[in-house]
Amino acid sequence: MGNQVSTRDQILSMLKVNKQLTVSEMANQLDITEMAVRRHLNTLERDNIISTSLVRQAMGRPTNVYYLTKTGQEMFPRNYATLTVDLLRDIEDMSGQAMVEQLFERRKERMKEKYGSRITDHNSLDDKIAELARLQNEHGYMVEWEKDKEGNYLFKEYNCPISEIAKEYPVACKCELSLFQELLGTDEVDCEVCMAVDAEPHCFYKIKPKNH
């Protein structure tokens, strides 16, 4: 089993370095059979980590080359969070905390503009929350939501793409809360659990319907 993992990782690293390779090139470099390479490639292609295209040769039949998809590229370490936190600290040192808060506020307004039209198209709070969940999922938040017995909505985010930044700058969470309130048209939105503050693996919001 361990060998299989390392072969898979070697294939990914080779594609990262070489951009694109054929099955025989990979088999030669790894010193394994083409059939063994294909087994890995089939799984990687199924999981959308690599893709393939047909390349015409000067001689003979066209041949398949394999390359990393965007998903495959993202599997390699990237350090956006550290860079962002460092830049925010620099801005705070140079221009003060208020400037950092203004930046997050601007981000919130940008998202409100982006999300706004899709959410205002819906009348019921049910539909608005379902649309908000769809929008957040498109941005990687892994949302599930449900209604409890009292008729409140539980909005659960299992991933936060900016959690590392939010740990340093809780204003990010405050802006998300006010974004939800403004988009849903209600102040009755509470963040009950926050992964940036509570060291939990998720963020839970409770949204109460307005009393008529």
mmCIF file of C-alpha atoms in Angstrom:
data_model
loop_
_atom_site.group_PDB
_atom_site.id
_atom_site.type_symbol
_atom_site.label_atom_id
_atom_site.label_comp_id
_atom_site.label_asym_id
_atom_site.label_seq_id
_atom_site.Cartn_x
_atom_site.Cartn_y
_atom_site.Cartn_z
ATOM 1 C CA MET A 1 0.000 0.000 0.000
ATOM 2 C CA GLY A 2 2.776 2.437 0.954
ATOM 3 C CA ASN A 3 4.447 1.832 -2.390
ATOM 4 C CA GLN A 4 1.237 2.645 -4.227
ATOM 5 C CA VAL A 5 0.978 6.020 -2.486
ATOM 6 C CA SER A 6 4.567 6.922 -3.332
ATOM 7 C CA THR A 7 4.104 5.929 -6.990
ATOM 8 C CA ARG A 8 1.024 8.145 -7.185
ATOM 9 C CA ASP A 9 2.939 11.015 -5.566
ATOM 10 C CA GLN A 10 5.862 10.481 -7.940
ATOM 11 C CA ILE A 11 3.489 10.689 -10.918
ATOM 12 C CA LEU A 12 2.017 13.948 -9.588
ATOM 13 C CA SER A 13 5.496 15.419 -8.976
ATOM 14 C CA MET A 14 6.655 14.406 -12.455
ATOM 15 C CA LEU A 15 3.648 16.103 -14.030
ATOM 16 C CA LYS A 16 4.222 19.199 -11.900
ATOM 17 C CA VAL A 17 7.812 19.465 -13.167
ATOM 18 C CA ASN A 18 7.324 18.340 -16.766
ATOM 19 C CA LYS A 19 3.889 19.889 -17.420
ATOM 20 C CA GLN A 20 2.855 16.924 -19.594
ATOM 21 C CA LEU A 21 4.014 13.351 -20.118
ATOM 22 C CA THR A 22 2.989 10.221 -21.980
ATOM 23 C CA VAL A 23 2.382 6.868 -20.279
ATOM 24 C CA SER A 24 5.622 5.420 -21.680
ATOM 25 C CA GLU A 25 7.671 8.406 -20.473
ATOM 26 C CA MET A 26 6.274 7.935 -16.965
ATOM 27 C CA ALA A 27 6.792 4.153 -17.064
ATOM 28 C CA ASN A 28 10.446 4.648 -18.118
ATOM 29 C CA GLN A 29 11.157 7.224 -15.424
ATOM 30 C CA LEU A 30 9.498 5.154 -12.697
ATOM 31 C CA ASP A 31 10.842 1.868 -14.012
ATOM 32 C CA ILE A 32 7.438 0.172 -13.802
ATOM 33 C CA THR A 33 5.117 -1.230 -16.474
ATOM 34 C CA GLU A 34 2.839 0.981 -18.539
ATOM 35 C CA MET A 35 -0.086 -1.015 -17.175
ATOM 36 C CA ALA A 36 0.879 -0.081 -13.597
ATOM 37 C CA VAL A 37 1.117 3.583 -14.612
ATOM 38 C CA ARG A 38 -2.297 3.417 -16.294
ATOM 39 C CA ARG A 39 -3.892 2.053 -13.126
ATOM 40 C CA HIS A 40 -2.794 5.173 -11.244
ATOM 41 C CA LEU A 41 -3.714 7.469 -14.126
ATOM 42 C CA ASN A 42 -7.240 6.050 -14.304
ATOM 43 C CA THR A 43 -7.849 6.820 -10.615
ATOM 44 C CA LEU A 44 -6.277 10.277 -10.865
ATOM 45 C CA GLU A 45 -8.326 11.091 -13.955
ATOM 46 C CA ARG A 46 -11.521 9.848 -12.314
ATOM 47 C CA ASP A 47 -10.846 12.172 -9.364
ATOM 48 C CA ASN A 48 -10.247 15.091 -11.769
ATOM 49 C CA ILE A 49 -6.646 15.500 -10.557
ATOM 50 C CA ILE A 50 -5.191 14.947 -14.015
ATOM 51 C CA SER A 51 -6.531 15.223 -17.529
ATOM 52 C CA THR A 52 -5.432 13.976 -20.913
ATOM 53 C CA SER A 53 -5.265 15.243 -24.461
ATOM 54 C CA LEU A 54 -4.320 13.732 -27.805
ATOM 55 C CA VAL A 55 -1.136 15.066 -29.384
ATOM 56 C CA ARG A 56 -0.292 14.474 -33.040
ATOM 57 C CA GLN A 57 3.144 13.057 -33.734
ATOM 58 C CA ALA A 58 5.350 13.748 -36.762
ATOM 59 C CA MET A 59 5.453 9.987 -37.258
ATOM 60 C CA GLY A 60 2.960 7.305 -36.304
ATOM 61 C CA ARG A 61 -0.328 7.552 -34.441
ATOM 62 C CA PRO A 62 -1.373 10.459 -32.191
ATOM 63 C CA THR A 63 -0.455 9.839 -28.565
ATOM 64 C CA ASN A 64 -2.106 10.685 -25.230
ATOM 65 C CA VAL A 65 -0.338 13.131 -22.923
ATOM 66 C CA TYR A 66 -1.333 13.658 -19.307
ATOM 67 C CA TYR A 67 -1.217 16.892 -17.308
ATOM 68 C CA LEU A 68 -2.384 18.236 -13.928
ATOM 69 C CA THR A 69 -5.792 19.910 -13.751
ATOM 70 C CA LYS A 70 -6.356 23.021 -11.611
ATOM 71 C CA THR A 71 -7.397 20.648 -8.798
ATOM 72 C CA GLY A 72 -4.142 18.737 -9.246
ATOM 73 C CA GLN A 73 -2.092 21.937 -9.140
ATOM 74 C CA GLU A 74 -3.828 22.997 -5.920
ATOM 75 C CA MET A 75 -2.680 19.774 -4.200
ATOM 76 C CA PHE A 76 0.815 21.214 -4.000
ATOM 77 C CA PRO A 77 1.444 23.470 -0.993
ATOM 78 C CA ARG A 78 0.543 27.090 -1.491
ATOM 79 C CA ASN A 79 1.065 29.635 1.215
ATOM 80 C CA TYR A 80 -1.556 32.280 0.481
ATOM 81 C CA ALA A 81 -2.760 32.505 4.096
ATOM 82 C CA THR A 82 0.690 33.275 5.529
ATOM 83 C CA LEU A 83 1.344 35.856 2.832
ATOM 84 C CA THR A 84 -2.044 37.517 3.439
ATOM 85 C CA VAL A 85 -1.572 37.649 7.213
ATOM 86 C CA ASP A 86 1.922 39.114 6.759
ATOM 87 C CA LEU A 87 0.599 41.797 4.412
ATOM 88 C CA LEU A 88 -2.280 42.625 6.766
ATOM 89 C CA ARG A 89 0.190 42.980 9.661
ATOM 90 C CA ASP A 90 2.268 45.338 7.505
ATOM 91 C CA ILE A 91 -0.814 47.411 6.689
ATOM 92 C CA GLU A 92 -1.699 47.489 10.400
ATOM 93 C CA ASP A 93 1.836 48.656 11.296
ATOM 94 C CA MET A 94 1.858 51.294 8.567
ATOM 95 C CA SER A 95 -1.710 52.563 8.689
ATOM 96 C CA GLY A 96 -3.334 51.238 11.867
ATOM 97 C CA GLN A 97 -5.990 48.682 12.704
ATOM 98 C CA ALA A 98 -8.816 50.818 11.330
ATOM 99 C CA MET A 99 -7.342 50.456 7.845
ATOM 100 C CA VAL A 100 -7.382 46.645 8.119
ATOM 101 C CA GLU A 101 -11.018 46.762 9.236
ATOM 102 C CA GLN A 102 -11.842 48.987 6.266
ATOM 103 C CA LEU A 103 -10.291 46.410 3.926
ATOM 104 C CA PHE A 104 -12.502 43.636 5.314
ATOM 105 C CA GLU A 105 -15.488 45.967 5.138
ATOM 106 C CA ARG A 106 -14.728 46.595 1.449
ATOM 107 C CA ARG A 107 -14.471 42.856 0.853
ATOM 108 C CA LYS A 108 -17.886 42.421 2.482
ATOM 109 C CA GLU A 109 -19.435 45.110 0.259
ATOM 110 C CA ARG A 110 -17.904 43.452 -2.807
ATOM 111 C CA MET A 111 -19.393 40.096 -1.825
ATOM 112 C CA LYS A 112 -22.749 41.697 -1.070
ATOM 113 C CA GLU A 113 -22.780 43.151 -4.571
ATOM 114 C CA LYS A 114 -21.747 39.815 -6.058
ATOM 115 C CA TYR A 115 -24.272 37.754 -4.082
ATOM 116 C CA GLY A 116 -27.013 40.360 -3.887
ATOM 117 C CA SER A 117 -28.825 39.862 -7.170
ATOM 118 C CA ARG A 118 -28.979 36.079 -6.777
ATOM 119 C CA ILE A 119 -30.428 36.298 -3.284
ATOM 120 C CA THR A 120 -32.934 39.124 -3.842
ATOM 121 C CA ASP A 121 -34.419 37.036 -6.669
ATOM 122 C CA HIS A 122 -35.960 34.880 -3.925
ATOM 123 C CA ASN A 123 -38.901 35.810 -1.715
ATOM 124 C CA SER A 124 -39.022 33.253 1.080
ATOM 125 C CA LEU A 125 -36.310 33.004 3.730
ATOM 126 C CA ASP A 126 -36.087 29.275 2.882
ATOM 127 C CA ASP A 127 -35.118 30.066 -0.692
ATOM 128 C CA LYS A 128 -32.748 32.857 0.326
ATOM 129 C CA ILE A 129 -30.870 30.546 2.706
ATOM 130 C CA ALA A 130 -30.726 27.780 0.091
ATOM 131 C CA GLU A 131 -29.250 30.272 -2.407
ATOM 132 C CA LEU A 132 -26.767 31.616 0.172
ATOM 133 C CA ALA A 133 -25.655 28.012 0.828
ATOM 134 C CA ARG A 134 -25.175 27.476 -2.932
ATOM 135 C CA LEU A 135 -23.131 30.674 -3.226
ATOM 136 C CA GLN A 136 -20.939 29.805 -0.241
ATOM 137 C CA ASN A 137 -20.413 26.294 -1.624
ATOM 138 C CA GLU A 138 -19.235 27.769 -4.916
ATOM 139 C CA HIS A 139 -16.553 29.515 -2.849
ATOM 140 C CA GLY A 140 -15.488 26.378 -0.970
ATOM 141 C CA TYR A 141 -17.345 26.714 2.367
ATOM 142 C CA MET A 142 -18.905 23.192 2.329
ATOM 143 C CA VAL A 143 -22.298 24.301 3.657
ATOM 144 C CA GLU A 144 -25.169 22.226 5.002
ATOM 145 C CA TRP A 145 -28.318 23.746 6.425
ATOM 146 C CA GLU A 146 -31.456 22.504 8.151
ATOM 147 C CA LYS A 147 -34.494 23.749 10.021
ATOM 148 C CA ASP A 148 -34.903 22.872 13.691
ATOM 149 C CA LYS A 149 -38.157 22.089 15.534
ATOM 150 C CA GLU A 150 -38.629 25.751 16.515
ATOM 151 C CA GLY A 151 -38.436 26.815 12.859
ATOM 152 C CA ASN A 152 -34.932 28.301 13.178
ATOM 153 C CA TYR A 153 -32.362 27.647 10.492
ATOM 154 C CA LEU A 154 -29.007 26.061 11.284
ATOM 155 C CA PHE A 155 -26.431 27.114 8.689
ATOM 156 C CA LYS A 156 -23.267 25.025 9.005
ATOM 157 C CA GLU A 157 -19.985 25.739 7.238
ATOM 158 C CA TYR A 158 -17.537 22.820 7.414
ATOM 159 C CA ASN A 159 -14.706 24.609 5.642
ATOM 160 C CA CYS A 160 -13.540 28.198 5.788
ATOM 161 C CA PRO A 161 -11.088 29.166 3.030
ATOM 162 C CA ILE A 162 -9.930 32.122 5.129
ATOM 163 C CA SER A 163 -9.845 30.483 8.592
ATOM 164 C CA GLU A 164 -6.080 31.060 9.004
ATOM 165 C CA ILE A 165 -6.620 34.771 8.346
ATOM 166 C CA ALA A 166 -9.722 34.940 10.554
ATOM 167 C CA LYS A 167 -7.725 33.503 13.485
ATOM 168 C CA GLU A 168 -5.478 36.574 13.341
ATOM 169 C CA TYR A 169 -8.192 39.020 12.286
ATOM 170 C CA PRO A 170 -11.613 38.160 13.809
ATOM 171 C CA VAL A 171 -13.044 41.171 11.943
ATOM 172 C CA ALA A 172 -13.275 38.738 8.978
ATOM 173 C CA CYS A 173 -15.889 36.724 10.904
ATOM 174 C CA LYS A 174 -17.717 39.870 12.005
ATOM 175 C CA CYS A 175 -17.983 40.908 8.349
ATOM 176 C CA GLU A 176 -19.331 37.489 7.328
ATOM 177 C CA LEU A 177 -22.011 37.757 10.009
ATOM 178 C CA SER A 178 -23.099 41.208 8.857
ATOM 179 C CA LEU A 179 -22.970 40.044 5.215
ATOM 180 C CA PHE A 180 -25.469 37.279 6.077
ATOM 181 C CA GLN A 181 -27.680 39.704 8.018
ATOM 182 C CA GLU A 182 -27.771 42.200 5.165
ATOM 183 C CA LEU A 183 -28.333 39.599 2.436
ATOM 184 C CA LEU A 184 -31.083 37.788 4.347
ATOM 185 C CA GLY A 185 -32.657 41.035 5.559
ATOM 186 C CA THR A 186 -32.683 40.054 9.250
ATOM 187 C CA ASP A 187 -30.646 40.879 12.364
ATOM 188 C CA GLU A 188 -31.602 37.509 13.818
ATOM 189 C CA VAL A 189 -28.377 35.793 12.715
ATOM 190 C CA ASP A 190 -26.079 34.487 15.449
ATOM 191 C CA CYS A 191 -22.729 32.794 15.043
ATOM 192 C CA GLU A 192 -22.911 30.027 17.674
ATOM 193 C CA VAL A 193 -19.642 28.244 16.841
ATOM 194 C CA CYS A 194 -16.685 29.729 14.943
ATOM 195 C CA MET A 195 -13.756 27.609 13.794
ATOM 196 C CA ALA A 196 -11.388 30.585 13.987
ATOM 197 C CA VAL A 197 -12.212 31.288 17.648
ATOM 198 C CA ASP A 198 -13.581 28.078 19.168
ATOM 199 C CA ALA A 199 -11.030 25.658 17.678
ATOM 200 C CA GLU A 200 -13.942 23.639 16.278
ATOM 201 C CA PRO A 201 -13.810 22.153 12.764
ATOM 202 C CA HIS A 202 -16.864 24.146 11.631
ATOM 203 C CA CYS A 203 -18.825 27.416 11.900
ATOM 204 C CA PHE A 204 -22.492 27.197 12.952
ATOM 205 C CA TYR A 205 -24.946 30.045 12.446
ATOM 206 C CA LYS A 206 -28.463 30.133 13.837
ATOM 207 C CA ILE A 207 -30.921 32.204 11.807
ATOM 208 C CA LYS A 208 -34.320 32.995 13.304
ATOM 209 C CA PRO A 209 -37.208 33.870 11.018
ATOM 210 C CA LYS A 210 -38.671 37.327 11.643
ATOM 211 C CA ASN A 211 -41.759 37.350 13.821
ATOM 212 C CA HIS A 212 -44.651 38.721 11.856
#
